[in-house]
Amino acid sequence: MIEHKDFTYSKTEKLKSRKIIDLLFSEGKSISKYPLRLVYAPIEGVDEKLLFGVSVSKRNFKNAVDRNYFKRILRECYRLNKHLLQDNLDKPYAMMFFYQTKDRLSYQEIHEKTIQLFEKWNSTKNETT
């Protein structure tokens, strides 16, 4: 049986490399489920199956306190649902997760949208392979 669902977000799976982030924005593909957007690209030469980062626009939330709050929520939603992404990976991917609205959605709404977005990513990825 496969070991399953470690609900962690370890240091090794955090997207920190400037080179990989630049690659995401130059060659990455994007899918959205309002107000969330996922930019992704396959990467090579990485030990981890999935590198993941979150971002909240300074334009939408001027105060760092507000941006950090939504980044914490995005990281938590990823942590709880990352198995939806990892179970279908055939090669390593880098992903960036964006919160793209001024609206202050509740944790529950963001969590539901995250699940929908990850499922949408799985279905689009399966169509292209």
Coordinates of C-alpha atoms in Angstrom, one line a residue:
M1 CA 0.0 0.0 0.0
I2 CA 1.1 3.5 -0.8
E3 CA 2.0 5.8 2.2
H4 CA -0.5 8.6 1.9
K5 CA -1.3 12.2 2.9
D6 CA 1.4 13.8 4.9
F7 CA -0.1 17.1 5.7
T8 CA 3.1 19.0 5.9
Y9 CA 4.6 21.9 4.0
S10 CA 8.3 21.3 4.5
K11 CA 11.1 23.7 3.7
T12 CA 12.2 21.4 0.8
E13 CA 8.9 21.9 -1.1
K14 CA 8.9 25.7 -0.8
L15 CA 9.5 27.5 -4.1
K16 CA 12.4 29.9 -3.4
S17 CA 14.7 29.7 -6.5
R18 CA 14.7 33.0 -8.4
K19 CA 15.6 31.0 -11.5
I20 CA 12.6 28.7 -11.2
I21 CA 10.3 31.6 -10.4
D22 CA 11.5 33.4 -13.6
L23 CA 10.9 30.2 -15.6
L24 CA 7.3 30.0 -14.2
F25 CA 6.5 33.5 -15.5
S26 CA 8.3 33.1 -18.8
E27 CA 7.2 29.5 -19.8
G28 CA 4.6 28.5 -17.3
K29 CA 0.9 27.8 -18.0
S30 CA -1.9 29.2 -15.9
I31 CA -5.4 28.1 -14.8
S32 CA -7.8 30.1 -12.7
K33 CA -10.8 29.6 -10.4
Y34 CA -11.8 33.0 -9.2
P35 CA -10.2 34.5 -7.2
L36 CA -7.3 32.0 -7.3
R37 CA -4.7 31.4 -10.0
L38 CA -2.2 28.6 -10.4
V39 CA 0.8 29.1 -12.6
Y40 CA 2.8 25.9 -13.2
A41 CA 5.7 24.5 -15.3
P42 CA 7.5 21.2 -15.4
I43 CA 11.1 21.5 -14.0
E44 CA 14.2 19.3 -14.2
G45 CA 17.1 18.6 -11.9
V46 CA 15.1 18.9 -8.6
D47 CA 14.7 16.2 -6.0
E48 CA 11.3 17.3 -4.8
K49 CA 8.2 16.2 -6.9
L50 CA 6.5 19.6 -6.3
L51 CA 7.8 23.0 -5.5
F52 CA 5.1 25.4 -4.4
G53 CA 4.9 29.1 -3.6
V54 CA 2.1 31.6 -2.7
S55 CA 1.7 35.2 -3.5
V56 CA -0.8 38.0 -2.7
S57 CA -0.7 41.3 -4.6
K58 CA 0.5 44.4 -2.9
R59 CA -1.9 46.3 -5.2
N60 CA -4.9 44.5 -3.7
F61 CA -3.7 44.6 0.0
K62 CA -1.6 47.5 0.9
N63 CA -1.0 46.4 4.5
A64 CA 1.5 43.6 5.0
V65 CA -0.7 42.2 7.8
D66 CA -3.5 41.6 5.3
R67 CA -1.2 40.1 2.7
N68 CA 0.4 37.8 5.2
Y69 CA -3.0 36.7 6.5
F70 CA -4.1 35.6 3.0
K71 CA -0.7 33.9 2.3
R72 CA -1.2 31.9 5.5
I73 CA -4.6 30.8 4.3
L74 CA -3.3 29.8 0.9
R75 CA -0.4 27.8 2.4
E76 CA -2.9 26.1 4.7
C77 CA -5.3 25.2 1.8
Y78 CA -2.3 23.9 -0.2
R79 CA -1.1 21.8 2.8
L80 CA -4.4 20.2 3.3
N81 CA -5.1 19.5 -0.4
K82 CA -1.7 18.9 -1.9
H83 CA -2.4 15.2 -2.3
L84 CA -4.8 16.2 -5.1
L85 CA -1.8 17.5 -7.0
Q86 CA 0.9 15.0 -5.9
D87 CA -1.1 11.9 -6.7
N88 CA -1.1 12.7 -10.4
L89 CA 2.5 13.9 -10.9
D90 CA 4.6 12.0 -13.5
K91 CA 7.5 14.6 -13.4
P92 CA 8.5 17.4 -11.1
Y93 CA 6.5 20.6 -11.2
A94 CA 7.0 24.2 -9.9
M95 CA 3.7 26.0 -9.0
M96 CA 2.8 29.4 -7.8
F97 CA -0.5 30.1 -6.2
F98 CA -2.0 33.6 -6.4
Y99 CA -4.9 35.3 -4.6
Q100 CA -6.1 37.8 -7.1
T101 CA -8.9 40.0 -5.7
K102 CA -9.5 42.8 -3.3
D103 CA -12.5 40.8 -1.9
R104 CA -11.9 39.3 1.5
L105 CA -13.3 35.8 1.1
S106 CA -13.7 33.6 4.2
Y107 CA -11.3 30.6 4.8
Q108 CA -14.1 28.2 3.9
E109 CA -14.7 29.9 0.5
I110 CA -11.0 29.9 -0.3
H111 CA -10.6 26.3 0.7
E112 CA -13.5 25.2 -1.6
K113 CA -12.0 27.2 -4.5
T114 CA -8.6 25.6 -3.9
I115 CA -10.0 22.1 -4.2
Q116 CA -11.9 23.1 -7.4
L117 CA -8.7 24.7 -8.8
F118 CA -6.5 21.6 -8.0
E119 CA -9.1 19.3 -9.5
K120 CA -9.3 21.5 -12.6
W121 CA -5.5 21.3 -12.9
N122 CA -5.6 17.5 -12.7
S123 CA -8.2 17.4 -15.5
T124 CA -6.3 19.8 -17.8
K125 CA -3.0 18.0 -17.1
N126 CA -4.5 14.7 -18.0
E127 CA -5.9 16.0 -21.3
T128 CA -2.5 17.3 -22.4
T129 CA -0.6 14.0 -21.6

